[in-house]
Amino acid sequence: MDLILFGPPGAGKGTQAQRLLEAYRAPQISTGDILRQAVKDGTPLGQRARPIMESGQLVPDALVIDIVQERLRQPDCAGGFVLDGFPRTVAQAQALDRMLASLGRHLDRVLSLEVPLEVLVKRLTGRRSCPTCGRVYHLTEAPPRAPGACDACGTALVQRPDDAEEVVRERQATYRRQTEPVKAYYAAQGLLREVDGTGTPDQVFGRIRAALDKKTA
Ligand code: AP5
């Protein structure tokens, strides 16, 4: 299954990609996670990406296209993948089509998680994550068992710099301006399915499974 999880910041792409990984063994390819790791490691890519990410803008297409191109060639992607946060521009979508064609494969489905703006803002400003193992929480919707500590490894949870409310609103504006047009690109190819992203993560995952089952039925 070669799949894209699409949707605005905070729609639940990362949360659902984890469930897809467990259910379908398809690795999650998150350009946001790869870029954040580069920032943490202080690589040239990370140094270039950091101020852009912290302002809520998009990193240049050429940089993320190179990242995905390299990642798709890794052996764990041979049986399928879940792309999370890529493509975010029509140019990235076109580059992905070329990459997949060169590998002799094609997308099976693009699932777009639909969530109202004010719910997105609440989700992102309340998000906390573990800097050690990457597990994601929410202060009220998915709190850790012990306040402020990761359930899996006990590390103190942190807030992403781009989850401050003013940056969250800028990220939403960037999505509407540059990323939402990608939906029309995939709708024209007959690949797009919109999925209601409200409700609990389990309810959303149930809808995702139903959308994927319909494809194979
Ligand atoms: P990226 O890391 O991709 O961020 P994003 O798309 O803004 O998505 P998020 O990770 O914020 O949200 P999500 O949809 O994964 O939601 P999550 O599951 O965590 O990108 C960051 C930056 O990197 C970009 O701004 C850009 O600068 C750069 N970048 C990355 N890719 C790029 C690209 N291709 N091109 C150019 N630049 C790129 O959930 C959010 C919160 O809600 C969590 O707390 C979670 O617990 C909670 N939650 C999830 N689902 C539910 C639910 N059903 N009910 C209640 N709470 C829920």
mmCIF file of C-alpha atoms and ligand atoms in Angstrom:
data_model
loop_
_atom_site.group_PDB
_atom_site.id
_atom_site.type_symbol
_atom_site.label_atom_id
_atom_site.label_comp_id
_atom_site.label_asym_id
_atom_site.label_seq_id
_atom_site.Cartn_x
_atom_site.Cartn_y
_atom_site.Cartn_z
ATOM 1 C CA MET A 1 0.000 0.000 0.000
ATOM 2 C CA ASP A 2 1.559 3.298 -1.148
ATOM 3 C CA LEU A 3 -0.428 5.915 0.717
ATOM 4 C CA ILE A 4 -0.447 9.646 1.444
ATOM 5 C CA LEU A 5 -1.962 10.966 4.665
ATOM 6 C CA PHE A 6 -2.906 14.498 3.780
ATOM 7 C CA GLY A 7 -4.394 17.339 5.815
ATOM 8 C CA PRO A 8 -3.698 20.620 7.593
ATOM 9 C CA PRO A 9 -1.299 20.944 10.543
ATOM 10 C CA GLY A 10 -2.870 19.176 13.530
ATOM 11 C CA ALA A 11 -5.295 17.065 11.488
ATOM 12 C CA GLY A 12 -3.846 13.924 13.105
ATOM 13 C CA LYS A 13 -1.562 12.691 10.306
ATOM 14 C CA GLY A 14 1.219 11.606 12.687
ATOM 15 C CA THR A 15 -1.250 10.013 15.113
ATOM 16 C CA GLN A 16 -2.934 7.989 12.368
ATOM 17 C CA ALA A 17 0.344 7.100 10.611
ATOM 18 C CA GLN A 18 1.391 5.320 13.821
ATOM 19 C CA ARG A 19 -1.816 3.278 13.776
ATOM 20 C CA LEU A 20 -1.313 2.437 10.090
ATOM 21 C CA LEU A 21 2.229 1.311 10.892
ATOM 22 C CA GLU A 22 0.892 -1.084 13.522
ATOM 23 C CA ALA A 23 -2.009 -2.359 11.375
ATOM 24 C CA TYR A 24 -0.378 -2.565 7.930
ATOM 25 C CA ARG A 25 3.380 -2.603 8.716
ATOM 26 C CA ALA A 26 3.802 0.326 6.323
ATOM 27 C CA PRO A 27 6.577 2.699 7.514
ATOM 28 C CA GLN A 28 5.688 6.336 8.168
ATOM 29 C CA ILE A 29 7.715 8.839 6.168
ATOM 30 C CA SER A 30 7.301 12.199 7.889
ATOM 31 C CA THR A 31 9.242 15.044 6.284
ATOM 32 C CA GLY A 32 8.537 17.106 9.424
ATOM 33 C CA ASP A 33 10.171 14.455 11.652
ATOM 34 C CA ILE A 34 13.164 14.134 9.298
ATOM 35 C CA LEU A 35 13.622 17.928 9.262
ATOM 36 C CA ARG A 36 13.277 18.191 13.064
ATOM 37 C CA GLN A 37 15.963 15.502 13.459
ATOM 38 C CA ALA A 38 18.243 17.497 11.127
ATOM 39 C CA VAL A 39 17.610 20.625 13.253
ATOM 40 C CA LYS A 40 18.419 18.662 16.427
ATOM 41 C CA ASP A 41 21.617 17.277 14.863
ATOM 42 C CA GLY A 42 22.657 20.733 13.632
ATOM 43 C CA THR A 43 23.300 19.513 10.081
ATOM 44 C CA PRO A 44 23.502 22.046 7.195
ATOM 45 C CA LEU A 45 19.952 20.993 6.215
ATOM 46 C CA GLY A 46 18.765 21.562 9.782
ATOM 47 C CA GLN A 47 20.444 24.975 10.027
ATOM 48 C CA ARG A 48 18.724 26.044 6.824
ATOM 49 C CA ALA A 49 15.326 24.601 7.778
ATOM 50 C CA ARG A 50 15.122 25.797 11.388
ATOM 51 C CA PRO A 51 14.146 29.484 10.936
ATOM 52 C CA ILE A 52 11.736 28.563 8.150
ATOM 53 C CA MET A 53 9.970 25.943 10.285
ATOM 54 C CA GLU A 54 9.833 28.213 13.320
ATOM 55 C CA SER A 55 8.110 30.909 11.243
ATOM 56 C CA GLY A 56 5.441 28.521 9.920
ATOM 57 C CA GLN A 57 6.609 28.648 6.279
ATOM 58 C CA LEU A 58 7.524 25.772 3.958
ATOM 59 C CA VAL A 59 11.075 24.549 3.446
ATOM 60 C CA PRO A 60 12.103 24.859 -0.268
ATOM 61 C CA ASP A 61 10.732 22.107 -2.519
ATOM 62 C CA ALA A 62 14.164 20.939 -3.715
ATOM 63 C CA LEU A 63 15.293 20.121 -0.158
ATOM 64 C CA VAL A 64 12.279 18.002 0.791
ATOM 65 C CA ILE A 65 12.107 16.300 -2.604
ATOM 66 C CA ASP A 66 15.707 15.094 -2.123
ATOM 67 C CA ILE A 67 14.846 13.810 1.365
ATOM 68 C CA VAL A 68 11.865 11.786 0.135
ATOM 69 C CA GLN A 69 13.686 10.483 -2.919
ATOM 70 C CA GLU A 70 16.414 9.028 -0.711
ATOM 71 C CA ARG A 71 13.958 7.667 1.868
ATOM 72 C CA LEU A 72 11.758 5.859 -0.693
ATOM 73 C CA ARG A 73 14.776 3.881 -1.882
ATOM 74 C CA GLN A 74 15.303 2.321 1.569
ATOM 75 C CA PRO A 75 14.488 -1.405 1.777
ATOM 76 C CA ASP A 76 11.742 -0.967 4.411
ATOM 77 C CA CYS A 77 9.631 0.934 1.844
ATOM 78 C CA ALA A 78 9.598 -1.982 -0.603
ATOM 79 C CA GLY A 79 6.237 -3.292 0.645
ATOM 80 C CA GLY A 80 4.556 0.118 0.939
ATOM 81 C CA PHE A 81 4.744 3.406 2.858
ATOM 82 C CA VAL A 82 2.655 6.113 4.465
ATOM 83 C CA LEU A 83 3.737 9.638 3.544
ATOM 84 C CA ASP A 84 2.918 12.212 6.260
ATOM 85 C CA GLY A 85 3.481 15.902 5.485
ATOM 86 C CA PHE A 86 4.609 15.371 1.886
ATOM 87 C CA PRO A 87 3.712 16.511 -0.734
ATOM 88 C CA ARG A 88 2.826 20.028 0.393
ATOM 89 C CA THR A 89 2.955 21.818 -2.968
ATOM 90 C CA VAL A 90 1.847 20.829 -6.448
ATOM 91 C CA ALA A 91 5.533 20.826 -7.504
ATOM 92 C CA GLN A 92 6.256 18.260 -4.756
ATOM 93 C CA ALA A 93 3.294 16.131 -5.903
ATOM 94 C CA GLN A 94 4.575 16.176 -9.475
ATOM 95 C CA ALA A 95 8.081 15.234 -8.283
ATOM 96 C CA LEU A 96 6.608 12.340 -6.277
ATOM 97 C CA ASP A 97 4.829 11.022 -9.372
ATOM 98 C CA ARG A 98 8.152 11.045 -11.220
ATOM 99 C CA MET A 99 9.979 9.325 -8.335
ATOM 100 C CA LEU A 100 7.370 6.562 -8.090
ATOM 101 C CA ALA A 101 7.325 6.046 -11.856
ATOM 102 C CA SER A 102 11.113 5.627 -11.825
ATOM 103 C CA LEU A 103 10.684 2.947 -9.141
ATOM 104 C CA GLY A 104 7.912 1.220 -11.152
ATOM 105 C CA ARG A 105 5.205 1.966 -8.568
ATOM 106 C CA HIS A 106 2.226 4.242 -8.116
ATOM 107 C CA LEU A 107 0.079 5.710 -5.340
ATOM 108 C CA ASP A 108 -2.870 3.635 -4.160
ATOM 109 C CA ARG A 109 -4.712 6.294 -2.209
ATOM 110 C CA VAL A 110 -4.544 9.859 -0.850
ATOM 111 C CA LEU A 111 -6.544 10.242 2.378
ATOM 112 C CA SER A 112 -7.281 13.816 3.404
ATOM 113 C CA LEU A 113 -8.163 14.314 7.084
ATOM 114 C CA GLU A 114 -10.744 17.092 7.409
ATOM 115 C CA VAL A 115 -10.855 19.051 10.687
ATOM 116 C CA PRO A 116 -12.237 22.572 11.431
ATOM 117 C CA LEU A 117 -9.704 25.355 12.056
ATOM 118 C CA GLU A 118 -10.466 26.014 15.738
ATOM 119 C CA VAL A 119 -10.136 22.300 16.565
ATOM 120 C CA LEU A 120 -6.743 22.294 14.788
ATOM 121 C CA VAL A 121 -5.525 25.261 16.847
ATOM 122 C CA LYS A 122 -6.620 23.588 20.101
ATOM 123 C CA ARG A 123 -4.929 20.319 19.151
ATOM 124 C CA LEU A 124 -1.625 21.948 18.238
ATOM 125 C CA THR A 125 -1.315 24.384 21.123
ATOM 126 C CA GLY A 126 -2.026 21.477 23.535
ATOM 127 C CA ARG A 127 0.371 19.026 21.895
ATOM 128 C CA ARG A 128 3.391 17.787 23.833
ATOM 129 C CA SER A 129 5.905 15.193 22.666
ATOM 130 C CA CYS A 130 8.740 13.092 23.968
ATOM 131 C CA PRO A 131 12.170 14.276 22.736
ATOM 132 C CA THR A 132 13.596 10.780 23.317
ATOM 133 C CA CYS A 133 11.138 8.338 21.723
ATOM 134 C CA GLY A 134 8.916 10.750 19.757
ATOM 135 C CA ARG A 135 5.611 9.664 21.326
ATOM 136 C CA VAL A 136 2.941 12.376 20.949
ATOM 137 C CA TYR A 137 0.449 13.489 23.637
ATOM 138 C CA HIS A 138 -2.153 16.194 24.166
ATOM 139 C CA LEU A 139 -2.629 18.055 27.451
ATOM 140 C CA THR A 140 -6.347 17.240 27.629
ATOM 141 C CA GLU A 141 -7.201 14.851 24.739
ATOM 142 C CA ALA A 142 -4.369 12.325 25.131
ATOM 143 C CA PRO A 143 -2.560 13.117 28.388
ATOM 144 C CA PRO A 144 0.325 11.022 29.713
ATOM 145 C CA ARG A 145 -0.349 8.936 32.846
ATOM 146 C CA ALA A 146 2.042 11.089 34.932
ATOM 147 C CA PRO A 147 1.756 14.821 34.080
ATOM 148 C CA GLY A 148 4.659 16.039 31.918
ATOM 149 C CA ALA A 149 6.412 12.646 31.561
ATOM 150 C CA CYS A 150 6.447 10.153 28.692
ATOM 151 C CA ASP A 151 4.511 6.918 29.449
ATOM 152 C CA ALA A 152 7.036 4.853 27.475
ATOM 153 C CA CYS A 153 10.392 6.191 28.708
ATOM 154 C CA GLY A 154 9.700 8.764 31.474
ATOM 155 C CA THR A 155 11.461 11.650 29.649
ATOM 156 C CA ALA A 156 10.111 15.173 30.315
ATOM 157 C CA LEU A 157 7.705 16.151 27.519
ATOM 158 C CA VAL A 158 8.348 19.266 25.410
ATOM 159 C CA GLN A 159 6.330 21.643 23.207
ATOM 160 C CA ARG A 160 7.374 22.117 19.582
ATOM 161 C CA PRO A 161 8.539 25.723 18.928
ATOM 162 C CA ASP A 162 6.102 25.921 15.986
ATOM 163 C CA ASP A 163 3.144 25.008 18.237
ATOM 164 C CA ALA A 164 3.001 28.513 19.775
ATOM 165 C CA GLU A 165 -0.418 29.931 18.823
ATOM 166 C CA GLU A 166 0.798 32.702 16.468
ATOM 167 C CA VAL A 167 2.964 30.209 14.535
ATOM 168 C CA VAL A 168 0.102 27.680 14.457
ATOM 169 C CA ARG A 169 -2.126 30.287 12.773
ATOM 170 C CA GLU A 170 0.626 31.087 10.254
ATOM 171 C CA ARG A 171 1.030 27.361 9.485
ATOM 172 C CA GLN A 172 -2.711 27.094 8.856
ATOM 173 C CA ALA A 173 -2.549 30.078 6.470
ATOM 174 C CA THR A 174 0.427 28.513 4.672
ATOM 175 C CA TYR A 175 -1.573 25.283 4.314
ATOM 176 C CA ARG A 176 -4.593 27.061 2.771
ATOM 177 C CA ARG A 177 -2.356 29.023 0.393
ATOM 178 C CA GLN A 178 0.203 26.454 -0.764
ATOM 179 C CA THR A 179 -0.906 22.957 0.231
ATOM 180 C CA GLU A 180 -4.678 22.763 -0.178
ATOM 181 C CA PRO A 181 -4.377 23.043 -4.012
ATOM 182 C CA VAL A 182 -2.633 19.631 -3.936
ATOM 183 C CA LYS A 183 -6.042 18.079 -3.162
ATOM 184 C CA ALA A 184 -7.351 19.064 -6.597
ATOM 185 C CA TYR A 185 -4.241 17.507 -8.173
ATOM 186 C CA TYR A 186 -5.061 14.113 -6.619
ATOM 187 C CA ALA A 187 -8.837 14.451 -7.072
ATOM 188 C CA ALA A 188 -8.176 14.786 -10.812
ATOM 189 C CA GLN A 189 -6.301 11.467 -10.676
ATOM 190 C CA GLY A 190 -9.218 9.806 -8.815
ATOM 191 C CA LEU A 191 -6.991 9.061 -5.796
ATOM 192 C CA LEU A 192 -8.388 11.474 -3.189
ATOM 193 C CA ARG A 193 -10.729 10.418 -0.370
ATOM 194 C CA GLU A 194 -11.783 12.910 2.294
ATOM 195 C CA VAL A 195 -12.038 11.451 5.799
ATOM 196 C CA ASP A 196 -13.736 13.160 8.754
ATOM 197 C CA GLY A 197 -10.819 13.778 11.155
ATOM 198 C CA THR A 198 -12.962 14.793 14.153
ATOM 199 C CA GLY A 199 -13.808 12.529 17.086
ATOM 200 C CA THR A 200 -11.401 10.256 18.926
ATOM 201 C CA PRO A 201 -8.251 8.891 17.253
ATOM 202 C CA ASP A 202 -9.871 5.423 17.253
ATOM 203 C CA GLN A 203 -12.996 6.739 15.522
ATOM 204 C CA VAL A 204 -10.837 8.448 12.882
ATOM 205 C CA PHE A 205 -8.829 5.271 12.372
ATOM 206 C CA GLY A 206 -12.076 3.323 11.862
ATOM 207 C CA ARG A 207 -12.991 5.723 9.035
ATOM 208 C CA ILE A 208 -9.502 5.378 7.516
ATOM 209 C CA ARG A 209 -9.802 1.589 7.518
ATOM 210 C CA ALA A 210 -13.230 1.832 5.903
ATOM 211 C CA ALA A 211 -11.819 4.132 3.180
ATOM 212 C CA LEU A 212 -8.941 1.713 2.535
ATOM 213 C CA ASP A 213 -11.200 -1.368 2.542
ATOM 214 C CA LYS A 214 -13.454 0.279 -0.035
ATOM 215 C CA LYS A 215 -10.416 0.571 -2.283
ATOM 216 C CA THR A 216 -9.643 -3.136 -2.094
ATOM 217 C CA ALA A 217 -13.325 -4.274 -2.233
HETATM 218 P P1 AP5 B 1 5.092 18.673 10.078
HETATM 219 O O1 AP5 B 1 5.844 18.065 11.193
HETATM 220 O O2 AP5 B 1 4.729 17.836 8.905
HETATM 221 O O3 AP5 B 1 3.839 19.368 10.726
HETATM 222 P P2 AP5 B 1 2.332 19.507 10.233
HETATM 223 O O4 AP5 B 1 1.904 19.063 8.911
HETATM 224 O O5 AP5 B 1 2.125 20.937 10.518
HETATM 225 O O6 AP5 B 1 1.620 18.464 11.050
HETATM 226 P P3 AP5 B 1 1.688 18.239 12.550
HETATM 227 O O7 AP5 B 1 2.774 17.278 12.902
HETATM 228 O O8 AP5 B 1 1.716 19.548 13.295
HETATM 229 O O9 AP5 B 1 0.234 17.639 12.792
HETATM 230 P P4 AP5 B 1 -0.357 16.192 12.498
HETATM 231 O O10 AP5 B 1 -1.406 16.309 11.443
HETATM 232 O O11 AP5 B 1 0.708 15.168 12.307
HETATM 233 O O12 AP5 B 1 -1.111 15.978 13.878
HETATM 234 P P5 AP5 B 1 -0.729 15.047 15.133
HETATM 235 O O13 AP5 B 1 -1.092 13.636 14.836
HETATM 236 O O14 AP5 B 1 0.630 15.336 15.666
HETATM 237 O O15 AP5 B 1 5.891 19.938 9.485
HETATM 238 C C1 AP5 B 1 6.505 20.894 10.318
HETATM 239 C C2 AP5 B 1 7.202 21.921 9.450
HETATM 240 O O16 AP5 B 1 8.258 21.282 8.672
HETATM 241 C C3 AP5 B 1 6.337 22.629 8.411
HETATM 242 O O17 AP5 B 1 5.644 23.738 8.943
HETATM 243 C C4 AP5 B 1 7.396 23.024 7.347
HETATM 244 O O18 AP5 B 1 8.122 24.177 7.735
HETATM 245 C C5 AP5 B 1 8.343 21.837 7.359
HETATM 246 N N1 AP5 B 1 7.963 20.810 6.364
HETATM 247 C C6 AP5 B 1 7.590 19.519 6.640
HETATM 248 N N2 AP5 B 1 7.294 18.869 5.511
HETATM 249 C C7 AP5 B 1 7.487 19.757 4.492
HETATM 250 C C8 AP5 B 1 7.301 19.673 3.091
HETATM 251 N N3 AP5 B 1 6.859 18.558 2.476
HETATM 252 N N4 AP5 B 1 7.576 20.782 2.333
HETATM 253 C C9 AP5 B 1 8.030 21.928 2.922
HETATM 254 N N5 AP5 B 1 8.196 22.065 4.253
HETATM 255 C C10 AP5 B 1 7.921 20.982 5.043
HETATM 256 O O19 AP5 B 1 -1.829 15.607 16.182
HETATM 257 C C11 AP5 B 1 -1.736 16.926 16.698
HETATM 258 C C12 AP5 B 1 -2.227 16.925 18.166
HETATM 259 O O20 AP5 B 1 -3.612 16.572 18.204
HETATM 260 C C13 AP5 B 1 -1.507 15.900 19.073
HETATM 261 O O21 AP5 B 1 -1.373 16.443 20.360
HETATM 262 C C14 AP5 B 1 -2.469 14.695 19.103
HETATM 263 O O22 AP5 B 1 -2.382 13.971 20.324
HETATM 264 C C15 AP5 B 1 -3.826 15.384 18.976
HETATM 265 N N6 AP5 B 1 -4.790 14.577 18.239
HETATM 266 C C16 AP5 B 1 -4.562 13.872 17.096
HETATM 267 N N7 AP5 B 1 -5.714 13.276 16.690
HETATM 268 C C17 AP5 B 1 -6.663 13.632 17.594
HETATM 269 C C18 AP5 B 1 -8.057 13.363 17.723
HETATM 270 N N8 AP5 B 1 -8.704 12.574 16.841
HETATM 271 N N9 AP5 B 1 -8.724 13.895 18.762
HETATM 272 C C19 AP5 B 1 -8.076 14.687 19.659
HETATM 273 N N10 AP5 B 1 -6.774 14.990 19.616
HETATM 274 C C20 AP5 B 1 -6.078 14.470 18.581
#
